[in-house]
Amino acid sequence: MRSKNFLLLAAVLCAGLLTGCVPDPASDLRSQTWRVVSTNGESGQMTFNVSTAAYTSPTFSRGFSYSVEEGVLTLDVEDAEDEGPFLFDIERESGEYILVPDTEEVREEFGELTLAPTED
């Protein structure tokens, strides 16, 4: 009986430690500036605040409101010309985020995005 309780406690502690090591994507995105590379050929930088995000490149800038819930990033474009919201599944790989478009229309508009921390 004691060994079962010990194993259960050990399993709970390990799960808690592993969960604590994975950063919350919303907090992590707000923590720094990100280099963005898209599969459609565009690149630039993106910064996230509490509820807004800004994308800047040498050719244009674009603002978004955003939210992160259950592993999905939702971007709403601030101008009325674009339809939205745009949804991306969030995948984390080696300190980078891969944003995978939810639909083919979003993939055509934005491509698949890789966000990597900028080197300051």
Coordinates of N, CA and C in Angstrom, one line a residue:
M1 N 0.8 -1.2 0.0 CA 0.0 0.0 0.0 C 0.9 1.3 0.0
R2 N 1.9 1.2 0.8 CA 2.8 2.4 0.9 C 3.5 2.7 -0.4
S3 N 3.9 1.6 -1.1 CA 4.6 1.8 -2.4 C 3.7 2.3 -3.4
K4 N 2.4 1.9 -3.4 CA 1.4 2.5 -4.4 C 1.2 4.0 -4.1
N5 N 1.1 4.4 -2.9 CA 1.0 5.8 -2.5 C 2.2 6.6 -3.0
F6 N 3.4 6.0 -2.7 CA 4.6 6.7 -3.1 C 4.7 6.9 -4.6
L7 N 4.3 5.8 -5.4 CA 4.3 5.9 -6.9 C 3.3 6.9 -7.4
L8 N 2.2 7.0 -6.7 CA 1.2 8.0 -7.1 C 1.7 9.4 -6.8
L9 N 2.2 9.6 -5.7 CA 2.8 10.9 -5.3 C 3.9 11.3 -6.3
A10 N 4.8 10.3 -6.6 CA 5.9 10.6 -7.5 C 5.4 11.0 -8.9
A11 N 4.3 10.3 -9.4 CA 3.8 10.6 -10.7 C 3.1 12.0 -10.7
V12 N 2.4 12.3 -9.7 CA 1.8 13.6 -9.6 C 2.9 14.7 -9.6
L13 N 3.9 14.5 -8.8 CA 5.0 15.5 -8.7 C 5.7 15.7 -10.1
C14 N 6.0 14.6 -10.7 CA 6.6 14.7 -12.1 C 5.7 15.4 -13.1
A15 N 4.5 15.1 -13.1 CA 3.5 15.8 -14.0 C 3.5 17.2 -13.7
G16 N 3.5 17.6 -12.4 CA 3.5 19.0 -12.0 C 4.7 19.7 -12.4
L17 N 5.9 19.1 -12.3 CA 7.1 19.7 -12.7 C 7.2 19.9 -14.2
L18 N 6.8 18.9 -14.9 CA 6.8 19.0 -16.4 C 5.8 20.1 -16.9
T19 N 4.7 20.2 -16.3 CA 3.7 21.2 -16.7 C 4.3 22.6 -16.3
G20 N 5.0 22.7 -15.2 CA 5.5 24.0 -14.8 C 6.7 24.4 -15.7
C21 N 7.3 23.5 -16.4 CA 8.4 23.8 -17.3 C 7.9 24.4 -18.7
V22 N 6.7 24.1 -19.0 CA 6.2 24.5 -20.3 C 5.6 25.9 -20.1
P23 N 6.1 26.9 -20.8 CA 5.6 28.3 -20.6 C 4.2 28.4 -21.2
D24 N 3.4 29.3 -20.6 CA 2.1 29.7 -21.2 C 2.4 30.4 -22.5
P25 N 1.8 30.0 -23.6 CA 2.2 30.7 -24.9 C 1.9 32.2 -24.9
A26 N 0.7 32.6 -24.3 CA 0.4 34.0 -24.3 C 1.5 34.8 -23.5
S27 N 1.9 34.4 -22.4 CA 2.9 35.1 -21.6 C 4.2 35.1 -22.3
D28 N 4.5 33.9 -22.9 CA 5.8 33.8 -23.6 C 5.9 34.7 -24.8
L29 N 4.8 34.8 -25.5 CA 4.7 35.7 -26.7 C 4.9 37.1 -26.3
R30 N 4.4 37.5 -25.2 CA 4.5 38.9 -24.7 C 5.9 39.2 -24.2
S31 N 6.7 38.2 -23.9 CA 7.9 38.4 -23.2 C 9.0 39.0 -24.1
Q32 N 8.9 39.0 -25.4 CA 10.0 39.5 -26.3 C 9.5 39.8 -27.6
T33 N 10.4 40.3 -28.5 CA 10.1 40.5 -29.9 C 10.4 39.2 -30.7
W34 N 9.6 38.9 -31.7 CA 9.8 37.7 -32.4 C 10.1 38.0 -33.9
R35 N 11.0 37.2 -34.4 CA 11.3 37.2 -35.8 C 10.3 36.3 -36.5
V36 N 9.6 36.8 -37.5 CA 8.6 36.0 -38.2 C 9.0 35.6 -39.6
V37 N 8.9 34.4 -39.9 CA 9.2 33.9 -41.3 C 8.0 33.1 -41.7
S38 N 7.4 33.5 -42.9 CA 6.2 32.8 -43.4 C 6.6 31.9 -44.6
T39 N 5.8 30.8 -44.8 CA 6.0 30.0 -45.9 C 5.6 30.7 -47.2
N40 N 4.9 31.8 -47.1 CA 4.6 32.5 -48.3 C 5.6 33.5 -48.8
G41 N 6.8 33.5 -48.1 CA 7.9 34.4 -48.5 C 8.1 35.7 -47.7
E42 N 7.1 36.0 -46.9 CA 7.3 37.3 -46.1 C 8.1 37.0 -44.8
S43 N 8.7 38.1 -44.3 CA 9.4 38.0 -43.1 C 9.3 39.4 -42.4
G44 N 9.5 39.4 -41.1 CA 9.4 40.7 -40.4 C 9.6 40.4 -38.9
Q45 N 9.0 41.3 -38.1 CA 9.0 41.1 -36.6 C 7.6 41.3 -36.1
M46 N 7.4 40.7 -35.0 CA 6.1 40.7 -34.3 C 6.3 40.9 -32.8
T47 N 5.5 41.9 -32.3 CA 5.5 42.1 -30.8 C 4.0 41.9 -30.3
F48 N 3.9 41.3 -29.1 CA 2.6 41.1 -28.5 C 2.5 41.9 -27.2
N49 N 1.4 42.6 -27.1 CA 1.1 43.2 -25.8 C 0.0 42.4 -25.1
V50 N -0.7 43.0 -24.2 CA -1.8 42.3 -23.5 C -2.9 41.8 -24.4
S51 N -3.4 42.6 -25.3 CA -4.4 42.2 -26.2 C -4.2 42.6 -27.7
T52 N -3.1 43.2 -28.0 CA -2.8 43.6 -29.4 C -1.4 43.1 -29.8
A53 N -1.3 42.9 -31.1 CA 0.0 42.5 -31.7 C 0.3 43.4 -32.9
A54 N 1.6 43.6 -33.1 CA 2.0 44.4 -34.2 C 3.0 43.6 -35.1
Y55 N 2.8 43.6 -36.4 CA 3.7 43.0 -37.3 C 4.3 44.1 -38.1
T56 N 5.6 44.1 -38.2 CA 6.3 45.1 -39.0 C 7.3 44.4 -40.0
S57 N 7.4 44.9 -41.2 CA 8.4 44.4 -42.2 C 8.9 45.6 -42.9
P58 N 9.9 45.4 -43.7 CA 10.4 46.6 -44.5 C 9.3 47.2 -45.4
T59 N 8.3 46.5 -45.8 CA 7.3 47.0 -46.8 C 6.0 47.4 -46.2
F60 N 5.6 46.9 -45.0 CA 4.4 47.4 -44.4 C 4.3 47.0 -42.9
S61 N 3.3 47.6 -42.2 CA 3.0 47.2 -40.8 C 1.5 46.9 -40.7
R62 N 1.2 46.0 -39.8 CA -0.2 45.6 -39.6 C -0.5 45.4 -38.1
G63 N -1.6 45.8 -37.7 CA -2.0 45.6 -36.3 C -3.1 44.6 -36.1
F64 N -3.1 43.9 -35.0 CA -4.1 42.9 -34.7 C -4.5 43.0 -33.3
S65 N -5.7 42.6 -33.0 CA -6.1 42.2 -31.6 C -5.9 40.7 -31.6
Y66 N -5.6 40.1 -30.5 CA -5.4 38.7 -30.5 C -5.8 38.1 -29.2
S67 N -6.0 36.7 -29.2 CA -6.2 36.0 -28.0 C -5.5 34.6 -28.2
V68 N -5.2 34.0 -27.0 CA -4.6 32.6 -27.1 C -5.5 31.8 -26.1
E69 N -6.1 30.8 -26.6 CA -7.0 29.9 -25.8 C -6.8 28.5 -26.3
E70 N -6.5 27.6 -25.4 CA -6.5 26.1 -25.7 C -5.6 25.8 -26.9
G71 N -4.4 26.4 -27.0 CA -3.4 26.1 -28.0 C -3.8 26.7 -29.4
V72 N -4.7 27.7 -29.4 CA -5.1 28.4 -30.6 C -4.9 29.9 -30.5
L73 N -4.1 30.4 -31.5 CA -3.9 31.9 -31.6 C -5.0 32.4 -32.5
T74 N -5.8 33.4 -32.1 CA -6.8 34.1 -32.9 C -6.3 35.5 -33.1
L75 N -6.2 35.9 -34.4 CA -5.8 37.2 -34.8 C -7.0 37.9 -35.5
D76 N -7.3 39.1 -35.0 CA -8.4 39.9 -35.7 C -7.7 41.1 -36.3
V77 N -7.9 41.4 -37.5 CA -7.2 42.5 -38.2 C -8.0 43.8 -37.8
E78 N -7.2 44.8 -37.6 CA -7.8 46.1 -37.1 C -8.5 46.9 -38.2
D79 N -8.1 46.6 -39.5 CA -8.8 47.4 -40.6 C -10.0 46.5 -41.1
A80 N -10.9 47.2 -41.7 CA -12.2 46.6 -42.1 C -12.1 45.8 -43.5
E81 N -11.0 46.0 -44.2 CA -10.8 45.4 -45.5 C -10.7 43.9 -45.4
D82 N -10.0 43.4 -44.4 CA -9.7 42.0 -44.2 C -10.8 41.3 -43.4
E83 N -11.1 40.1 -43.8 CA -12.1 39.3 -43.0 C -11.3 38.6 -42.0
G84 N -11.9 38.3 -40.9 CA -11.3 37.6 -39.8 C -12.4 37.0 -38.9
P85 N -12.0 36.4 -37.9 CA -10.7 36.3 -37.3 C -9.9 35.2 -38.1
F86 N -8.6 35.2 -37.9 CA -7.7 34.2 -38.4 C -7.2 33.3 -37.3
L87 N -7.4 32.0 -37.4 CA -7.0 31.1 -36.3 C -5.8 30.3 -36.7
F88 N -4.9 30.1 -35.8 CA -3.7 29.3 -36.0 C -3.5 28.3 -34.8
D89 N -3.2 27.1 -35.1 CA -2.8 26.1 -34.0 C -1.4 26.4 -33.6
I90 N -1.1 26.5 -32.4 CA 0.2 26.8 -31.9 C 1.0 25.5 -31.6
E91 N 2.2 25.4 -32.2 CA 3.1 24.3 -31.9 C 4.4 24.9 -31.4
R92 N 5.0 24.3 -30.4 CA 6.3 24.8 -29.9 C 7.4 23.8 -30.2
E93 N 8.5 24.3 -30.8 CA 9.6 23.5 -31.1 C 10.9 24.2 -30.8
S94 N 11.7 23.7 -29.9 CA 13.0 24.2 -29.5 C 13.0 25.8 -29.4
G95 N 12.1 26.3 -28.6 CA 12.1 27.8 -28.3 C 11.5 28.6 -29.4
E96 N 11.0 28.0 -30.4 CA 10.3 28.7 -31.5 C 8.8 28.3 -31.5
Y97 N 8.0 29.1 -32.1 CA 6.6 28.7 -32.2 C 6.3 28.6 -33.7
I98 N 5.6 27.5 -34.0 CA 5.1 27.3 -35.4 C 3.6 27.6 -35.3
L99 N 3.1 28.5 -36.1 CA 1.7 28.8 -36.2 C 1.1 28.2 -37.4
V100 N 0.3 27.2 -37.3 CA -0.3 26.5 -38.4 C -1.7 27.0 -38.7
P101 N -2.0 27.5 -39.9 CA -3.3 28.0 -40.2 C -4.4 27.0 -40.0
D102 N -5.5 27.5 -39.5 CA -6.7 26.6 -39.3 C -7.4 26.2 -40.6
T103 N -7.4 27.1 -41.6 CA -8.1 26.9 -42.8 C -7.2 27.2 -44.0
E104 N -7.6 26.7 -45.2 CA -6.8 26.9 -46.4 C -6.8 28.4 -46.7
E105 N -7.9 29.1 -46.5 CA -7.9 30.6 -46.7 C -6.9 31.3 -45.9
V106 N -6.8 31.0 -44.7 CA -5.8 31.6 -43.8 C -4.4 31.2 -44.2
R107 N -4.2 30.0 -44.7 CA -2.9 29.6 -45.2 C -2.5 30.4 -46.4
E108 N -3.4 30.6 -47.3 CA -3.1 31.4 -48.5 C -2.8 32.9 -48.1
E109 N -3.5 33.4 -47.1 CA -3.3 34.8 -46.7 C -1.9 35.0 -46.0
F110 N -1.6 34.1 -45.0 CA -0.5 34.3 -44.1 C 0.6 33.3 -44.3
G111 N 0.3 32.1 -44.8 CA 1.2 31.0 -44.8 C 1.4 30.4 -43.5
E112 N 2.2 29.4 -43.3 CA 2.6 28.9 -42.0 C 3.7 29.8 -41.4
L113 N 3.5 30.2 -40.2 CA 4.4 31.2 -39.6 C 5.4 30.5 -38.6
T114 N 6.6 30.8 -38.6 CA 7.6 30.4 -37.6 C 8.0 31.7 -36.9
L115 N 7.8 31.7 -35.5 CA 8.2 32.8 -34.7 C 9.4 32.3 -33.9
A116 N 10.5 33.1 -34.0 CA 11.7 32.8 -33.2 C 12.1 34.0 -32.5
P117 N 12.6 33.9 -31.3 CA 13.0 35.1 -30.5 C 14.1 35.9 -31.3
T118 N 14.0 37.2 -31.2 CA 15.1 38.0 -31.9 C 16.3 38.0 -31.0
E119 N 17.4 38.2 -31.6 CA 18.7 38.3 -30.9 C 18.9 39.7 -30.6
D120 N 18.9 40.1 -29.4 CA 19.1 41.5 -29.0 C 20.6 41.8 -28.9

